Structures are given as structure tokens and as C-alpha cells.
Coordinates of N, CA and C in Angstrom, one line a residue:
X1 N 8.9 30.0 -47.8 CA 10.5 30.8 -47.5 C 9.7 31.9 -46.8
X2 N 10.0 32.7 -45.4 CA 10.5 33.8 -45.1 C 11.5 34.7 -45.5
X3 N 11.0 36.2 -45.1 CA 12.3 36.9 -46.0 C 13.3 37.0 -45.3
X4 N 13.4 36.4 -43.5 CA 14.8 36.3 -43.0 C 15.4 35.0 -43.7
X5 N 14.7 34.1 -43.9 CA 15.6 32.8 -44.5 C 16.3 33.0 -45.7
X6 N 15.6 33.9 -46.1 CA 16.4 34.2 -48.0 C 17.4 34.9 -47.7
X7 N 17.3 36.0 -46.7 CA 18.4 36.9 -46.5 C 19.6 36.2 -45.9
X8 N 19.3 35.3 -44.7 CA 20.2 34.1 -44.6 C 21.2 33.3 -45.5
X9 N 20.2 32.6 -46.2 CA 20.9 32.1 -47.3 C 21.7 32.7 -48.1
X10 N 21.5 34.1 -48.5 CA 21.9 34.5 -49.7 C 23.2 35.0 -48.6
X11 N 23.2 35.5 -47.1 CA 24.9 36.0 -46.8 C 25.7 35.1 -46.5
X12 N 24.7 34.0 -46.1 CA 26.1 32.4 -45.4 C 26.7 31.9 -46.7
X13 N 25.6 31.9 -47.9 CA 25.9 30.9 -49.1 C 27.7 31.8 -49.5
X14 N 28.1 30.7 -50.4 CA 29.7 30.9 -50.6 C 29.1 31.4 -51.9
X15 N 30.0 32.8 -52.3 CA 29.7 33.4 -53.4 C 30.4 32.6 -54.8
X16 N 30.1 32.2 -55.8 CA 30.8 31.6 -56.7 C 30.8 32.6 -58.0
X17 N 31.6 32.6 -59.1 CA 31.8 33.0 -60.2 C 32.0 32.2 -61.4
X18 N 31.0 31.3 -61.5 CA 30.7 30.3 -62.7 C 30.8 30.7 -63.7
X19 N 31.8 29.8 -64.2 CA 32.5 29.9 -65.8 C 32.8 28.7 -66.4
X20 N 33.1 28.7 -67.6 CA 33.8 27.5 -68.2 C 34.7 28.0 -69.3
X21 N 36.0 26.8 -69.8 CA 36.6 27.5 -70.3 C 36.6 26.3 -71.6
X22 N 37.5 26.4 -72.2 CA 37.6 25.8 -73.9 C 38.7 25.8 -74.1
X23 N 39.2 24.5 -73.5 CA 41.1 24.2 -73.6 C 41.1 23.5 -74.8
X24 N 42.3 23.6 -75.1 CA 43.2 22.7 -76.2 C 44.7 22.5 -75.5
X25 N 45.1 21.6 -76.3 CA 46.7 21.0 -75.9 C 46.9 19.8 -75.1
X26 N 47.5 19.5 -74.5 CA 48.1 17.9 -74.4 C 47.3 18.1 -72.5
X27 N 46.1 17.3 -72.9 CA 45.4 17.3 -71.5 C 45.5 16.1 -70.9
X28 N 45.9 14.9 -71.4 CA 45.8 13.5 -70.6 C 47.3 13.9 -69.0
X29 N 46.1 13.5 -68.3 CA 46.7 13.4 -67.1 C 46.4 14.7 -66.1
X30 N 45.8 15.9 -66.8 CA 45.7 16.6 -66.0 C 44.5 16.6 -64.7
X31 N 45.0 16.8 -63.6 CA 44.2 16.7 -62.2 C 43.0 18.2 -62.1
X32 N 42.1 17.7 -62.7 CA 40.9 18.7 -62.7 C 40.1 19.3 -61.5
X33 N 40.6 18.1 -60.6 CA 40.0 18.4 -59.0 C 38.4 18.5 -59.0
X34 N 37.6 19.1 -58.4 CA 35.9 19.3 -58.0 C 35.8 20.1 -59.7
X35 N 36.7 20.4 -60.4 CA 36.1 20.9 -61.5 C 35.5 20.1 -62.3
X36 N 34.4 20.1 -63.1 CA 33.8 19.2 -64.4 C 34.6 19.3 -65.9
X37 N 34.8 18.5 -66.3 CA 36.1 18.4 -67.4 C 35.4 17.2 -68.1
X38 N 34.8 17.6 -69.7 CA 34.3 17.0 -70.4 C 35.1 17.0 -71.7
X39 N 35.7 16.1 -72.3 CA 36.9 16.4 -73.5 C 37.5 15.4 -74.0
X40 N 38.6 15.4 -74.5 CA 39.9 14.2 -75.0 C 41.2 14.5 -74.4
X41 N 41.6 13.6 -74.8 CA 43.1 14.2 -74.7 C 43.9 15.6 -74.7
X42 N 43.3 16.1 -76.1 CA 43.6 17.3 -76.3 C 42.8 18.5 -76.6
X43 N 41.6 17.9 -76.5 CA 40.9 19.4 -76.0 C 39.6 18.8 -75.6
X44 N 39.0 19.8 -74.7 CA 38.4 19.8 -73.9 C 36.7 21.4 -73.3
X45 N 35.9 20.7 -72.4 CA 35.6 21.9 -71.4 C 35.5 21.8 -70.2
X46 N 35.8 22.8 -69.8 CA 35.7 22.3 -67.9 C 34.9 23.6 -67.6
X47 N 34.1 23.3 -66.5 CA 33.2 24.2 -65.6 C 33.3 24.4 -64.4
X48 N 33.0 24.9 -63.5 CA 33.3 25.2 -62.1 C 33.0 26.6 -61.6
X49 N 34.1 26.9 -60.6 CA 34.2 28.4 -60.3 C 35.4 28.6 -60.4
X50 N 35.5 30.0 -61.1 CA 36.5 30.9 -61.8 C 37.7 30.8 -61.3
X51 N 37.9 31.1 -60.1 CA 39.5 30.7 -59.7 C 39.9 29.9 -59.5
X52 N 39.0 28.7 -59.1 CA 39.4 27.0 -59.8 C 40.1 26.9 -60.8
X53 N 39.4 27.2 -61.9 CA 40.0 27.0 -63.1 C 40.9 27.6 -63.7
X54 N 41.0 28.7 -63.3 CA 42.3 29.8 -63.3 C 43.5 29.3 -62.9
X55 N 43.3 28.4 -61.5 CA 44.6 28.1 -60.8 C 45.0 26.7 -61.8
X56 N 44.0 25.9 -62.3 CA 44.1 24.9 -62.9 C 45.1 25.3 -64.4
X57 N 44.6 26.3 -65.3 CA 45.4 26.5 -66.1 C 46.9 26.9 -65.9
X58 N 46.7 27.9 -64.8 CA 48.3 28.5 -64.6 C 48.6 27.4 -64.4
X59 N 48.7 26.3 -63.8 CA 49.7 24.8 -62.9 C 49.6 24.2 -64.0
X60 N 49.7 24.2 -65.3 CA 49.2 23.0 -66.1 C 49.3 24.4 -67.9
X61 N 50.1 25.7 -67.5 CA 50.0 26.3 -68.8 C 51.0 26.0 -70.0
X62 N 52.2 25.1 -69.4 CA 53.2 24.8 -70.8 C 52.7 23.5 -70.6
X63 N 51.5 22.6 -70.5 CA 50.5 22.0 -71.5 C 49.4 22.7 -72.4
X64 N 49.0 23.7 -72.5 CA 48.0 24.3 -72.6 C 48.5 25.1 -73.9
X65 N 47.5 24.8 -75.3 CA 48.0 25.8 -76.4 C 46.9 26.6 -76.6
X66 N 46.2 27.0 -76.1 CA 44.7 27.7 -76.4 C 43.5 27.5 -75.4
X67 N 43.4 28.8 -74.7 CA 42.2 28.3 -74.1 C 41.1 29.8 -74.1
X68 N 39.8 29.7 -73.8 CA 38.9 30.7 -74.0 C 37.8 30.3 -72.9
X69 N 37.9 31.5 -72.1 CA 37.0 31.4 -70.6 C 35.5 32.3 -71.0
X70 N 34.8 31.9 -70.5 CA 33.5 32.5 -70.7 C 33.0 32.4 -69.0
X71 N 32.5 34.0 -68.7 CA 31.9 33.9 -67.1 C 30.4 33.9 -67.3
X72 N 29.8 32.6 -66.2 CA 28.4 33.2 -66.7 C 27.6 33.4 -65.5
X73 N 28.0 33.7 -64.7 CA 27.8 34.4 -63.4 C 29.1 35.0 -62.7
X74 N 28.7 36.3 -62.0 CA 29.7 36.8 -61.3 C 29.1 36.9 -59.6
X75 N 30.0 36.3 -58.6 CA 29.7 36.2 -57.0 C 28.1 36.3 -56.9
X76 N 27.7 34.6 -57.5 CA 26.4 34.3 -57.4 C 26.1 33.9 -56.1
X77 N 25.1 33.7 -55.5 CA 24.7 33.6 -54.3 C 23.8 32.4 -54.2
X78 N 23.1 31.9 -55.2 CA 22.1 31.1 -55.2 C 22.1 30.6 -56.4
X79 N 22.6 29.0 -56.5 CA 22.2 28.5 -57.8 C 20.8 28.2 -58.4
X80 N 21.4 27.8 -60.0 CA 19.8 27.4 -60.5 C 19.5 26.1 -59.6
X81 N 18.1 25.9 -60.4 CA 17.7 24.4 -59.5 C 18.0 23.3 -60.4
X82 N 17.5 22.2 -59.7 CA 17.7 20.8 -60.5 C 16.0 20.8 -61.1
X83 N 16.2 20.8 -62.5 CA 14.6 21.0 -62.7 C 14.4 19.2 -62.7
X84 N 15.0 17.9 -62.7 CA 14.5 17.1 -62.3 C 13.8 16.4 -61.5
X85 N 13.8 17.3 -60.2 CA 13.0 16.8 -58.9 C 11.0 17.5 -59.9
X86 N 10.8 18.2 -60.4 CA 9.6 18.8 -60.5 C 8.9 17.8 -61.6
X87 N 7.9 17.5 -61.5 CA 6.8 16.5 -62.2 C 5.8 17.6 -63.2
X88 N 6.6 18.4 -63.6 CA 6.2 19.6 -64.6 C 6.5 19.6 -65.9
X89 N 5.9 20.2 -66.8 CA 7.0 20.5 -68.2 C 7.7 22.0 -68.3
X90 N 8.5 22.3 -68.1 CA 9.5 23.1 -68.4 C 10.1 23.2 -69.7
X91 N 10.2 24.4 -70.4 CA 10.6 24.7 -71.7 C 12.4 24.9 -71.8
X92 N 13.1 25.0 -72.8 CA 14.3 25.2 -72.8 C 14.2 26.8 -73.0
X93 N 15.2 27.1 -71.9 CA 15.4 28.9 -71.6 C 14.8 29.6 -70.3
X94 N 13.8 28.3 -69.9 CA 12.8 29.1 -68.4 C 14.5 29.1 -67.3
X95 N 14.3 30.4 -66.8 CA 15.2 30.4 -65.5 C 15.0 30.3 -64.1
X96 N 15.0 29.1 -63.6 CA 14.8 28.6 -62.0 C 15.6 28.5 -60.9
X97 N 15.6 29.7 -60.3 CA 16.4 29.7 -58.8 C 16.1 28.1 -57.9
X98 N 17.3 28.1 -57.1 CA 16.9 27.0 -56.0 C 15.9 27.4 -55.0
X99 N 15.1 26.7 -54.0 CA 14.5 26.8 -53.3 C 12.8 27.1 -54.1
X100 N 12.3 26.9 -55.1 CA 11.5 27.2 -55.8 C 10.7 26.0 -55.8
X101 N 9.3 25.8 -55.6 CA 8.5 24.6 -55.5 C 7.6 25.1 -56.5
X102 N 7.3 24.0 -57.6 CA 6.5 23.7 -58.9 C 5.7 22.6 -58.9
X103 N 4.3 22.7 -58.7 CA 3.6 21.9 -58.7 C 3.4 20.5 -59.8
X104 N 2.9 19.6 -59.4 CA 2.9 18.6 -60.6 C 1.6 19.2 -61.6
X105 N 2.2 18.8 -62.9 CA 1.5 19.3 -64.4 C 1.6 20.6 -64.2
X106 N 2.6 21.6 -64.0 CA 2.4 22.8 -64.0 C 3.3 22.8 -65.7
X107 N 3.5 24.2 -65.8 CA 4.0 24.7 -67.2 C 5.0 25.8 -67.2
X108 N 6.2 25.9 -67.6 CA 6.7 26.8 -67.5 C 7.4 27.2 -68.7
X109 N 6.6 28.3 -69.5 CA 7.5 28.1 -70.6 C 8.9 29.2 -70.9
X110 N 8.6 29.1 -72.0 CA 10.2 29.6 -72.5 C 11.1 31.3 -72.0
X111 N 12.1 31.3 -71.6 CA 12.2 32.8 -70.8 C 11.5 33.2 -69.6
X112 N 11.1 32.4 -69.2 CA 9.9 32.9 -67.6 C 11.4 32.7 -66.7
X113 N 11.1 33.6 -65.8 CA 12.0 33.7 -64.4 C 11.3 33.2 -63.3
X114 N 11.9 32.4 -62.1 CA 10.8 32.1 -61.4 C 12.5 32.4 -60.2
X115 N 12.0 33.4 -59.2 CA 13.5 33.3 -58.2 C 13.3 33.0 -56.7
X116 N 14.1 32.9 -56.0 CA 14.1 32.2 -54.8 C 12.8 32.3 -54.1
X117 N 12.5 30.8 -53.1 CA 11.0 31.1 -52.5 C 9.8 31.2 -53.2
X118 N 9.6 30.9 -54.5 CA 8.7 31.4 -54.8 C 7.8 29.7 -55.2
X119 N 6.4 30.2 -55.2 CA 5.6 28.4 -55.4 C 4.6 28.7 -56.6
X120 N 4.4 27.8 -57.4 CA 3.9 28.0 -58.4 C 3.2 26.7 -58.2
X121 N 1.7 26.6 -58.4 CA 0.8 25.5 -57.8 C 0.7 24.3 -59.1
X122 N -0.2 23.1 -59.0 CA -0.2 22.6 -59.5 C -1.2 23.0 -61.1
X123 N -1.0 22.2 -62.0 CA -1.4 22.9 -63.2 C -1.6 24.3 -63.8
X124 N -0.7 24.9 -62.9 CA -0.8 26.1 -63.5 C 0.4 26.5 -64.7
X125 N 0.2 27.4 -65.8 CA 1.1 27.7 -66.5 C 1.8 29.3 -66.2
X126 N 3.2 29.3 -66.8 CA 3.8 30.5 -66.6 C 4.2 31.0 -67.4
X127 N 3.9 31.7 -68.6 CA 4.4 32.1 -70.1 C 5.1 32.3 -69.9
X128 N 5.7 32.6 -71.2 CA 6.8 32.8 -72.2 C 7.3 34.6 -71.7
X129 N 8.8 35.0 -71.0 CA 9.1 36.1 -70.4 C 8.1 36.4 -69.1
X130 N 7.5 35.7 -68.6 CA 6.9 36.2 -67.5 C 8.1 35.8 -66.1
X131 N 7.7 37.0 -65.4 CA 8.4 36.9 -64.0 C 8.2 37.0 -62.6
X132 N 8.6 35.6 -62.2 CA 7.8 35.5 -60.4 C 9.1 35.9 -59.5
X133 N 8.8 36.9 -58.7 CA 9.9 37.3 -58.3 C 10.1 36.8 -56.7
X134 N 10.8 37.2 -55.9 CA 11.6 36.1 -54.6 C 9.9 36.5 -53.9
X135 N 10.1 34.7 -53.7 CA 8.8 34.6 -52.6 C 7.3 34.3 -52.8
X136 N 7.4 35.1 -54.5 CA 6.1 34.8 -54.9 C 5.2 33.4 -54.7
X137 N 4.0 33.7 -54.4 CA 3.1 32.3 -54.4 C 1.9 32.1 -55.7
X138 N 1.8 31.5 -56.5 CA 0.8 31.5 -57.1 C 0.1 29.9 -56.9
X139 N -1.1 30.0 -56.9 CA -2.3 28.9 -56.5 C -2.1 27.9 -57.6
X140 N -3.0 27.1 -58.0 CA -3.0 26.0 -58.7 C -4.3 26.2 -59.6
X141 N -4.1 26.0 -61.4 CA -4.8 26.3 -61.9 C -4.7 27.7 -62.4
X142 N -3.6 28.5 -62.5 CA -3.6 30.0 -62.6 C -3.0 29.9 -64.0
X143 N -2.9 31.1 -64.6 CA -2.2 31.3 -66.2 C -1.5 32.8 -65.8
X144 N -0.5 32.7 -65.8 CA 0.7 33.9 -65.7 C 0.9 34.6 -67.2
X145 N 0.4 35.5 -67.8 CA 0.6 35.6 -69.1 C 1.8 36.0 -69.3
X146 N 2.7 36.5 -70.5 CA 3.4 36.0 -71.6 C 4.0 37.6 -71.2
X147 N 5.2 38.0 -70.7 CA 5.4 38.9 -70.1 C 5.1 39.8 -68.7
X148 N 3.8 39.0 -68.0 CA 3.8 39.8 -66.7 C 5.1 39.5 -65.7
X149 N 4.3 40.5 -64.5 CA 5.4 40.5 -63.4 C 4.7 40.4 -62.3
X150 N 5.0 39.1 -61.2 CA 4.5 39.0 -60.5 C 5.7 39.6 -58.9
X151 N 5.3 40.4 -58.7 CA 6.7 41.7 -58.0 C 7.2 40.4 -57.0
X152 N 8.7 40.6 -56.6 CA 8.9 39.8 -55.6 C 9.4 40.8 -54.5
X153 N 9.6 39.7 -53.3 CA 10.1 40.6 -51.8 C 11.2 39.9 -51.1
X154 N 12.3 40.7 -51.2 CA 13.2 40.1 -50.3 C 13.6 41.1 -49.3
X155 N 13.3 42.4 -49.7 CA 13.4 43.7 -49.2 C 12.7 44.7 -49.8
X156 N 12.2 46.0 -48.6 CA 12.3 45.1 -47.2 C 11.9 44.2 -46.5
X157 N 12.7 43.6 -45.6 CA 12.5 42.0 -45.2 C 11.0 42.2 -44.7
X158 N 10.3 43.6 -44.3 CA 9.1 43.4 -43.6 C 7.8 43.1 -44.9
X159 N 7.9 43.5 -45.9 CA 7.0 43.3 -47.3 C 6.6 42.0 -47.4
X160 N 5.2 42.0 -47.5 CA 4.6 40.9 -47.5 C 4.6 40.2 -49.1
X161 N 4.6 38.9 -49.6 CA 4.5 38.6 -50.9 C 3.7 38.5 -51.6
X162 N 3.6 38.6 -53.0 CA 2.3 38.7 -53.9 C 1.6 37.2 -53.7
X163 N 0.4 37.5 -53.7 CA -0.4 36.2 -53.4 C -1.4 35.8 -54.5
X164 N -1.8 34.8 -55.3 CA -1.8 34.6 -56.7 C -2.9 33.4 -56.3
X165 N -4.4 33.3 -56.1 CA -4.8 32.4 -55.2 C -5.2 31.7 -56.9
X166 N -5.9 30.3 -56.4 CA -6.7 29.3 -57.4 C -6.8 29.8 -58.4
X167 N -7.3 29.5 -59.6 CA -8.0 29.7 -60.6 C -7.8 31.4 -61.2
X168 N -6.7 31.8 -61.0 CA -6.6 33.4 -61.3 C -6.0 33.1 -63.2
X169 N -6.3 34.4 -63.6 CA -5.3 34.3 -65.0 C -4.9 35.7 -64.9
X170 N -3.8 35.9 -65.0 CA -3.1 37.3 -65.2 C -2.9 37.4 -66.9
X171 N -3.5 38.4 -67.3 CA -3.0 38.9 -68.8 C -1.3 39.4 -69.0
X172 N -1.2 39.3 -70.2 CA -0.3 39.4 -70.8 C 0.6 40.6 -70.5
X173 N 1.6 41.1 -69.9 CA 2.4 42.6 -69.7 C 1.5 43.3 -68.5
X174 N 1.1 42.3 -68.1 CA 0.2 42.9 -66.4 C 1.3 42.6 -65.4
X175 N 1.3 43.8 -64.2 CA 2.3 43.8 -63.3 C 1.1 43.8 -61.7
X176 N 1.4 42.8 -61.0 CA 1.1 42.6 -59.9 C 1.8 43.0 -58.8
X177 N 1.9 44.2 -57.8 CA 2.9 44.9 -57.2 C 2.6 43.8 -55.7
X178 N 4.3 44.5 -55.1 CA 4.1 43.3 -54.0 C 3.1 43.6 -52.5
X179 N 2.7 42.7 -52.1 CA 1.8 43.0 -50.7 C 0.5 42.3 -51.6
X180 N 0.0 42.5 -52.6 CA -1.0 42.1 -53.4 C -1.8 40.7 -53.4
X181 N -3.1 40.3 -52.8 CA -3.7 39.0 -53.1 C -4.7 39.6 -54.3
X182 N -4.6 38.7 -54.9 CA -5.7 38.3 -56.0 C -6.3 37.1 -55.9
X183 N -7.4 37.6 -55.2 CA -8.5 36.7 -55.2 C -8.7 35.3 -56.1
X184 N -9.5 34.3 -55.6 CA -9.6 32.7 -56.2 C -10.6 33.3 -57.9
X185 N -10.3 32.8 -58.8 CA -10.9 33.1 -60.2 C -11.0 34.4 -60.8
X186 N -10.5 35.2 -60.5 CA -10.5 36.3 -61.1 C -9.8 36.3 -61.9
X187 N -9.9 37.6 -63.1 CA -9.1 37.9 -64.3 C -8.4 39.2 -63.7
X188 N -7.0 39.6 -64.2 CA -6.3 40.1 -64.4 C -5.7 40.6 -65.5
X189 N -6.6 41.9 -66.3 CA -6.4 42.8 -67.6 C -5.3 42.5 -68.2
X190 N -4.9 42.4 -69.3 CA -3.4 42.3 -69.9 C -3.2 44.0 -70.1
X191 N -1.6 44.0 -69.2 CA -1.3 45.5 -68.9 C -1.7 46.2 -68.0
X192 N -2.6 45.4 -67.0 CA -2.8 46.1 -65.8 C -1.8 46.2 -64.6
X193 N -2.2 47.4 -64.3 CA -1.2 47.5 -63.1 C -1.5 47.4 -61.7
X194 N -1.6 46.0 -61.1 CA -2.5 45.8 -59.5 C -1.6 46.5 -58.4
X195 N -2.4 47.5 -57.6 CA -1.8 48.1 -56.5 C -2.5 47.2 -55.3
X196 N -3.7 46.8 -55.7 CA -4.4 46.8 -54.3 C -5.0 45.2 -54.2
X197 N -5.7 44.9 -53.3 CA -6.0 43.4 -53.0 C -7.3 43.3 -54.3
X198 N -7.2 42.4 -54.6 CA -8.3 41.8 -55.8 C -9.1 40.8 -55.4
X199 N -10.2 41.1 -55.0 CA -11.8 40.2 -54.5 C -11.5 39.0 -55.7
X200 N -12.0 38.0 -55.4 CA -12.5 36.7 -55.8 C -13.2 37.0 -56.8
X201 N -13.6 36.6 -58.2 CA -14.1 36.6 -58.9 C -14.4 37.3 -59.8
X202 N -13.5 38.3 -59.9 CA -13.9 39.5 -60.6 C -12.9 40.1 -61.7
X203 N -12.8 40.7 -63.2 CA -12.3 41.4 -63.7 C -11.6 42.7 -63.3
X204 N -10.4 42.9 -63.5 CA -9.6 44.2 -63.3 C -9.0 44.2 -64.4
X205 N -8.7 46.1 -64.7 CA -8.3 46.4 -65.7 C -7.7 47.7 -65.4
X206 N -6.6 48.4 -65.7 CA -6.4 49.8 -66.2 C -5.3 50.0 -65.2
X207 N -4.7 51.2 -65.3 CA -3.6 51.3 -64.0 C -3.8 52.6 -63.3
X208 N -4.4 52.6 -62.2 CA -4.2 51.4 -61.5 C -5.1 50.4 -62.0
X209 N -5.5 49.1 -61.4 CA -5.8 48.6 -61.9 C -7.7 48.9 -60.8
X210 N -8.6 48.4 -61.8 CA -9.9 48.5 -60.8 C -10.9 47.5 -61.1
X211 N -12.0 47.3 -60.9 CA -12.8 46.6 -61.2 C -13.9 46.7 -62.2
X212 N -13.8 46.1 -63.2 CA -14.6 46.4 -64.3 C -16.4 45.8 -64.1
X213 N -16.0 44.7 -63.5 CA -16.7 43.4 -63.9 C -16.9 42.2 -62.7
X214 N -18.1 41.4 -62.7 CA -17.7 40.0 -62.2 C -17.3 39.3 -63.3
X215 N -16.9 38.0 -62.8 CA -16.6 36.7 -63.8 C -17.9 36.2 -64.5
X216 N -18.1 36.4 -65.7 CA -19.8 35.7 -66.0 C -19.2 34.3 -66.9
X217 N -19.8 34.0 -67.4 CA -20.3 32.8 -68.2 C -19.4 33.3 -69.5
X218 N -19.4 34.2 -70.3 CA -18.4 34.9 -71.0 C -17.1 35.1 -70.9
X219 N -16.7 35.5 -69.9 CA -15.4 35.2 -69.4 C -14.4 34.1 -69.5
X220 N -15.6 33.5 -68.3 CA -14.9 31.6 -68.5 C -14.4 31.3 -69.8
X221 N -15.3 31.8 -70.3 CA -15.2 30.7 -71.9 C -13.7 31.5 -72.6
X222 N -13.5 32.5 -72.2 CA -12.5 33.3 -72.7 C -11.1 32.9 -72.2
X223 N -11.2 32.8 -71.5 CA -10.4 32.5 -70.0 C -9.7 31.2 -69.4
X224 N -10.6 30.2 -69.8 CA -10.8 28.4 -69.7 C -9.6 28.1 -70.1
X225 N -8.6 27.4 -68.8 CA -7.2 27.0 -69.4 C -7.6 25.5 -70.1
X226 N -6.4 25.3 -70.7 CA -6.6 23.9 -72.1 C -5.6 22.8 -70.6
X227 N -6.8 22.1 -70.3 CA -5.9 20.7 -69.6 C -4.8 19.7 -70.3
X228 N -5.0 20.2 -72.0 CA -4.7 18.9 -72.8 C -2.5 19.8 -72.7
X229 N -2.7 20.9 -72.5 CA -1.6 21.7 -72.5 C -0.6 21.0 -71.2
X230 N -1.6 20.7 -70.2 CA -0.7 20.0 -68.9 C -0.3 18.8 -68.6
X231 N -1.1 17.8 -69.6 CA -0.4 16.7 -69.4 C 0.8 16.3 -69.3
X232 N 1.7 15.9 -68.8 CA 2.6 15.1 -69.3 C 2.8 13.7 -69.9

């Protein structure tokens, strides 16, 4: 997706305040409309857009003994994605918005966040609490370390997305800023802040990150991905 597509989608989408209500009372026969109700004749949970929930609760106020409403999102423009469409391992607690591409045998760990328009290549692992911003592009067989940030670009509209080429390892808590391209097979050390393009096959470290050496056999041995973790 380009930036204009993302902006148009957000602008034109129906904003929804998502909520769920726990309801007790005489619920038999209540018309919940487009809301999703799960429960029995005297207790249940209803999910949907907050104004619709409140309207049904008000219309049936004499039949409801008690209820508690929890708001889960406010004026949300982009829903979370349907996880069943991916041939990947996605662990509980990952947050993945719609319009995200995830390749076969990729792994998304607990707490990872992947924003609209991002792409994750085949066999790539997005580790715990890593963040892929809007339109970030990560290639095949990469590892984005725990807590790393791959910057997103939705605004300014002229900004270019981060591109992580195939076979790259980004260490824990590293930051790759918008518009940066990291070349194939390179390694970004833990905690590095990458502000400029990284050539293929090198190791960068520091703040701002600088090339400290080329990838050698020792480096490859320490950074090799484990195929067994990517088997479904």
C-alpha cells in the first residue's frame, strides 16, 4: 500500500467505538440486531459498536437487571485482521491490523504490533513486543528482535517506508528510522539506532549506527535462524 491509499482508507472508513457489555436479566427474545450476543436467557455478552449496544440496552431497560459495558477501542478506523488467513504462527497477544501481509511459516510472537500496510516475508520472526509501523517492509527469513522498532510512515505522506531485505537480523530494542533500507544478510546490533541505509552483508552498531565489520562465519553462526521454530 502507498501512503495515499492508507490515508484514504482511514479517512473514508466508518469510525467505530468497539465495546462489549455483560448483561443480566430477562434476555429471552431481545432483538440484538447486528450485535453479536452470546449467552442464555438470563445472562450473556454482547459485542459491537457502542451506540448500537446502548440503544438496545435502553430500549429493553425494564428487562435488564444489571449490565457492565467495557469500551475496547475509541473511534477506530481500521479493524484488527482475520488471523485465519495466514499460514503463519501467531502467538496470543500479538496485535495485527487489517491490510497486513504475512508470509508462509512466519512467526509473530506475544505482544508484537504490526500496523496497517506492513509486510512480513516467509520464514521471518517478529519477536516479543517488536513494533512494525505502517507500511514497513520486512523480507524473508529475517529476525526482528524483542522490543525492536521498525518505524512506520503514514505521515508525512511523502516519506518512504523502512525496507528490511532478506536474511537480516535486527537485535533487541534496536530502532530503524523511516526511509532506511537494510541490505540483505546484514545484522543490526541490539540497541542500535539506524538513521542511514545499511549495505548488504555488514554488521552495524551504535547510536547512530555505523558499520563495524562485515558478516563473517562467526557472525553467521551466532545469528543463524532456527528452521524448527518456523515449522507449522
